[in-house]
Amino acid sequence: MTSPMISEQTKARFDREVAKYPADQKQSAVMACLTIVQQEQGFVSAQSEQLVADYLGMAPIAVHEVTTFYNMYNQQAVGKYKLNVCTNLPCQLRDGAKALKHLEHKLGIAMGETTADGLFTLQQSECLGACADSPVMLVNDVTMCSFMSNEKLDQLIDGLKSAEAK
Ligand code: FES
């Protein structure tokens, strides 16, 4: 039975994703369903994982494994701008960790934290597939930023802050 906590609108979106797969393989829609949850709520809570598990007939731990494997899924509320700096080995060799440190200093938060104004969440990420462009980062899971020198990082943060102030 579908959990009563799934709204009709959300259920309709889940149904559309599930319909893309054979009836006996609806678990294949798990990533799409988690994405829908995140779009609607900003993050995927343990309760939402349970709802998705119930809906798809999966073990909750299997859904949790998906949520925690892909770092584009937020497991808690994040700031308006989620900054994911790649610190995987190739980027480490080309200032990836330095870029993360610079952002920690500039934003006054540690990796994994969100600024008090709710604007920025700073995270590290695994390889973003652009090692030659290091330091690289992803903003809000979609906007790739390459060759992020300290100057470019400052421009990015200052630009976003001033856009918010308008
Ligand atoms: S290691 Fe950073 S993009 Fe590949």
mmCIF file with all atom_site columns, N, CA and C in Angstrom, residues 3-4 10 18 20 23-24 31 33 42-43 45 55 65 71 84 103 121-122 125 128 134 139 143 149 156 164:
data_model
loop_
_atom_site.group_PDB
_atom_site.id
_atom_site.type_symbol
_atom_site.label_atom_id
_atom_site.label_alt_id
_atom_site.label_comp_id
_atom_site.label_asym_id
_atom_site.label_entity_id
_atom_site.label_seq_id
_atom_site.pdbx_PDB_ins_code
_atom_site.Cartn_x
_atom_site.Cartn_y
_atom_site.Cartn_z
_atom_site.occupancy
_atom_site.B_iso_or_equiv
_atom_site.pdbx_formal_charge
_atom_site.auth_seq_id
_atom_site.auth_comp_id
_atom_site.auth_asym_id
_atom_site.auth_atom_id
_atom_site.pdbx_PDB_model_num
ATOM 1  N N  . SER A 1 3   ? 2.202  4.794  0.945   1.00 0.00 ? 3   SER A N  1
ATOM 2  C CA . SER A 1 3   ? 2.127  5.550  2.180   1.00 0.00 ? 3   SER A CA 1
ATOM 3  C C  . SER A 1 3   ? 1.233  6.763  2.004   1.00 0.00 ? 3   SER A C  1
ATOM 4  N N  . PRO A 1 4   ? 0.355  7.041  2.986   1.00 0.00 ? 4   PRO A N  1
ATOM 5  C CA . PRO A 1 4   ? -0.522 8.214  2.879   1.00 0.00 ? 4   PRO A CA 1
ATOM 6  C C  . PRO A 1 4   ? 0.244  9.530  2.915   1.00 0.00 ? 4   PRO A C  1
ATOM 7  N N  . THR A 1 10  ? 3.159  14.152 -5.839  1.00 0.00 ? 10  THR A N  1
ATOM 8  C CA . THR A 1 10  ? 4.424  13.407 -5.787  1.00 0.00 ? 10  THR A CA 1
ATOM 9  C C  . THR A 1 10  ? 4.217  11.988 -6.299  1.00 0.00 ? 10  THR A C  1
ATOM 10 N N  . VAL A 1 18  ? 8.258  5.204  -12.608 1.00 0.00 ? 18  VAL A N  1
ATOM 11 C CA . VAL A 1 18  ? 8.121  3.740  -12.533 1.00 0.00 ? 18  VAL A CA 1
ATOM 12 C C  . VAL A 1 18  ? 7.640  3.169  -13.862 1.00 0.00 ? 18  VAL A C  1
ATOM 13 N N  . LYS A 1 20  ? 8.486  3.799  -16.676 1.00 0.00 ? 20  LYS A N  1
ATOM 14 C CA . LYS A 1 20  ? 9.571  3.669  -17.662 1.00 0.00 ? 20  LYS A CA 1
ATOM 15 C C  . LYS A 1 20  ? 10.236 2.293  -17.629 1.00 0.00 ? 20  LYS A C  1
ATOM 16 N N  . ALA A 1 23  ? 7.287  -3.919 -15.150 1.00 0.00 ? 23  ALA A N  1
ATOM 17 C CA . ALA A 1 23  ? 6.527  -3.937 -13.889 1.00 0.00 ? 23  ALA A CA 1
ATOM 18 C C  . ALA A 1 23  ? 7.288  -4.624 -12.755 1.00 0.00 ? 23  ALA A C  1
ATOM 19 N N  . ASP A 1 24  ? 8.083  -5.620 -13.093 1.00 0.00 ? 24  ASP A N  1
ATOM 20 C CA . ASP A 1 24  ? 8.793  -6.338 -12.025 1.00 0.00 ? 24  ASP A CA 1
ATOM 21 C C  . ASP A 1 24  ? 10.157 -5.703 -11.702 1.00 0.00 ? 24  ASP A C  1
ATOM 22 N N  . MET A 1 31  ? 16.483 6.083  -8.070  1.00 0.00 ? 31  MET A N  1
ATOM 23 C CA . MET A 1 31  ? 17.222 7.348  -8.135  1.00 0.00 ? 31  MET A CA 1
ATOM 24 C C  . MET A 1 31  ? 16.306 8.496  -8.561  1.00 0.00 ? 31  MET A C  1
ATOM 25 N N  . CYS A 1 33  ? 13.075 8.707  -8.084  1.00 0.00 ? 33  CYS A N  1
ATOM 26 C CA . CYS A 1 33  ? 12.162 9.036  -6.986  1.00 0.00 ? 33  CYS A CA 1
ATOM 27 C C  . CYS A 1 33  ? 12.878 9.853  -5.904  1.00 0.00 ? 33  CYS A C  1
ATOM 28 N N  . GLY A 1 42  ? 14.106 19.604 -0.745  1.00 0.00 ? 42  GLY A N  1
ATOM 29 C CA . GLY A 1 42  ? 15.444 20.153 -0.551  1.00 0.00 ? 42  GLY A CA 1
ATOM 30 C C  . GLY A 1 42  ? 16.457 19.123 -0.085  1.00 0.00 ? 42  GLY A C  1
ATOM 31 N N  . PHE A 1 43  ? 15.985 18.033 0.504   1.00 0.00 ? 43  PHE A N  1
ATOM 32 C CA . PHE A 1 43  ? 16.877 16.969 0.930   1.00 0.00 ? 43  PHE A CA 1
ATOM 33 C C  . PHE A 1 43  ? 16.073 15.685 1.108   1.00 0.00 ? 43  PHE A C  1
ATOM 34 N N  . SER A 1 45  ? 15.223 12.958 3.665   1.00 0.00 ? 45  SER A N  1
ATOM 35 C CA . SER A 1 45  ? 15.254 12.555 5.078   1.00 0.00 ? 45  SER A CA 1
ATOM 36 C C  . SER A 1 45  ? 15.125 11.033 5.190   1.00 0.00 ? 45  SER A C  1
ATOM 37 N N  . TYR A 1 55  ? 7.103  2.597  -1.366  1.00 0.00 ? 55  TYR A N  1
ATOM 38 C CA . TYR A 1 55  ? 6.492  2.780  -2.687  1.00 0.00 ? 55  TYR A CA 1
ATOM 39 C C  . TYR A 1 55  ? 7.070  1.804  -3.714  1.00 0.00 ? 55  TYR A C  1
ATOM 40 N N  . GLU A 1 65  ? 21.333 3.148  0.948   1.00 0.00 ? 65  GLU A N  1
ATOM 41 C CA . GLU A 1 65  ? 22.623 2.935  0.286   1.00 0.00 ? 65  GLU A CA 1
ATOM 42 C C  . GLU A 1 65  ? 22.741 3.812  -0.962  1.00 0.00 ? 65  GLU A C  1
ATOM 43 N N  . ASN A 1 71  ? 26.695 11.680 -3.794  1.00 0.00 ? 71  ASN A N  1
ATOM 44 C CA . ASN A 1 71  ? 26.680 12.858 -2.917  1.00 0.00 ? 71  ASN A CA 1
ATOM 45 C C  . ASN A 1 71  ? 25.866 14.025 -3.472  1.00 0.00 ? 71  ASN A C  1
ATOM 46 N N  . ASN A 1 84  ? 30.382 22.102 -4.037  1.00 0.00 ? 84  ASN A N  1
ATOM 47 C CA . ASN A 1 84  ? 31.091 20.829 -3.916  1.00 0.00 ? 84  ASN A CA 1
ATOM 48 C C  . ASN A 1 84  ? 32.458 20.934 -4.581  1.00 0.00 ? 84  ASN A C  1
ATOM 49 N N  . LEU A 1 103 ? 37.919 28.398 0.555   1.00 0.00 ? 103 LEU A N  1
ATOM 50 C CA . LEU A 1 103 ? 36.481 28.634 0.742   1.00 0.00 ? 103 LEU A CA 1
ATOM 51 C C  . LEU A 1 103 ? 36.093 28.544 2.215   1.00 0.00 ? 103 LEU A C  1
ATOM 52 N N  . THR A 1 121 ? 26.506 26.127 1.530   1.00 0.00 ? 121 THR A N  1
ATOM 53 C CA . THR A 1 121 ? 26.938 24.869 2.149   1.00 0.00 ? 121 THR A CA 1
ATOM 54 C C  . THR A 1 121 ? 28.185 24.430 1.411   1.00 0.00 ? 121 THR A C  1
ATOM 55 N N  . LEU A 1 122 ? 29.204 24.075 2.175   1.00 0.00 ? 122 LEU A N  1
ATOM 56 C CA . LEU A 1 122 ? 30.485 23.694 1.583   1.00 0.00 ? 122 LEU A CA 1
ATOM 57 C C  . LEU A 1 122 ? 30.722 22.207 1.795   1.00 0.00 ? 122 LEU A C  1
ATOM 58 N N  . SER A 1 125 ? 33.852 16.701 -2.780  1.00 0.00 ? 125 SER A N  1
ATOM 59 C CA . SER A 1 125 ? 33.233 15.692 -3.636  1.00 0.00 ? 125 SER A CA 1
ATOM 60 C C  . SER A 1 125 ? 34.291 14.759 -4.200  1.00 0.00 ? 125 SER A C  1
ATOM 61 N N  . LEU A 1 128 ? 34.880 14.714 -10.316 1.00 0.00 ? 128 LEU A N  1
ATOM 62 C CA . LEU A 1 128 ? 33.809 15.300 -11.119 1.00 0.00 ? 128 LEU A CA 1
ATOM 63 C C  . LEU A 1 128 ? 34.042 15.091 -12.615 1.00 0.00 ? 128 LEU A C  1
ATOM 64 N N  . SER A 1 134 ? 41.419 21.145 -12.760 1.00 0.00 ? 134 SER A N  1
ATOM 65 C CA . SER A 1 134 ? 41.497 21.399 -11.324 1.00 0.00 ? 134 SER A CA 1
ATOM 66 C C  . SER A 1 134 ? 42.117 22.766 -11.009 1.00 0.00 ? 134 SER A C  1
ATOM 67 N N  . VAL A 1 139 ? 28.426 23.690 -8.476  1.00 0.00 ? 139 VAL A N  1
ATOM 68 C CA . VAL A 1 139 ? 27.502 24.529 -7.710  1.00 0.00 ? 139 VAL A CA 1
ATOM 69 C C  . VAL A 1 139 ? 26.082 24.009 -7.920  1.00 0.00 ? 139 VAL A C  1
ATOM 70 N N  . THR A 1 143 ? 26.136 23.275 -12.020 1.00 0.00 ? 143 THR A N  1
ATOM 71 C CA . THR A 1 143 ? 27.036 24.230 -12.656 1.00 0.00 ? 143 THR A CA 1
ATOM 72 C C  . THR A 1 143 ? 28.489 23.898 -12.331 1.00 0.00 ? 143 THR A C  1
ATOM 73 N N  . SER A 1 149 ? 40.958 29.264 -9.192  1.00 0.00 ? 149 SER A N  1
ATOM 74 C CA . SER A 1 149 ? 42.006 29.915 -8.402  1.00 0.00 ? 149 SER A CA 1
ATOM 75 C C  . SER A 1 149 ? 41.337 30.645 -7.233  1.00 0.00 ? 149 SER A C  1
ATOM 76 N N  . LEU A 1 156 ? 33.374 34.335 -7.432  1.00 0.00 ? 156 LEU A N  1
ATOM 77 C CA . LEU A 1 156 ? 32.142 33.544 -7.398  1.00 0.00 ? 156 LEU A CA 1
ATOM 78 C C  . LEU A 1 156 ? 31.333 33.861 -6.140  1.00 0.00 ? 156 LEU A C  1
ATOM 79 N N  . GLU A 1 164 ? 22.438 38.248 -4.212  1.00 0.00 ? 164 GLU A N  1
ATOM 80 C CA . GLU A 1 164 ? 21.441 38.012 -3.170  1.00 0.00 ? 164 GLU A CA 1
ATOM 81 C C  . GLU A 1 164 ? 21.029 39.309 -2.479  1.00 0.00 ? 164 GLU A C  1
#
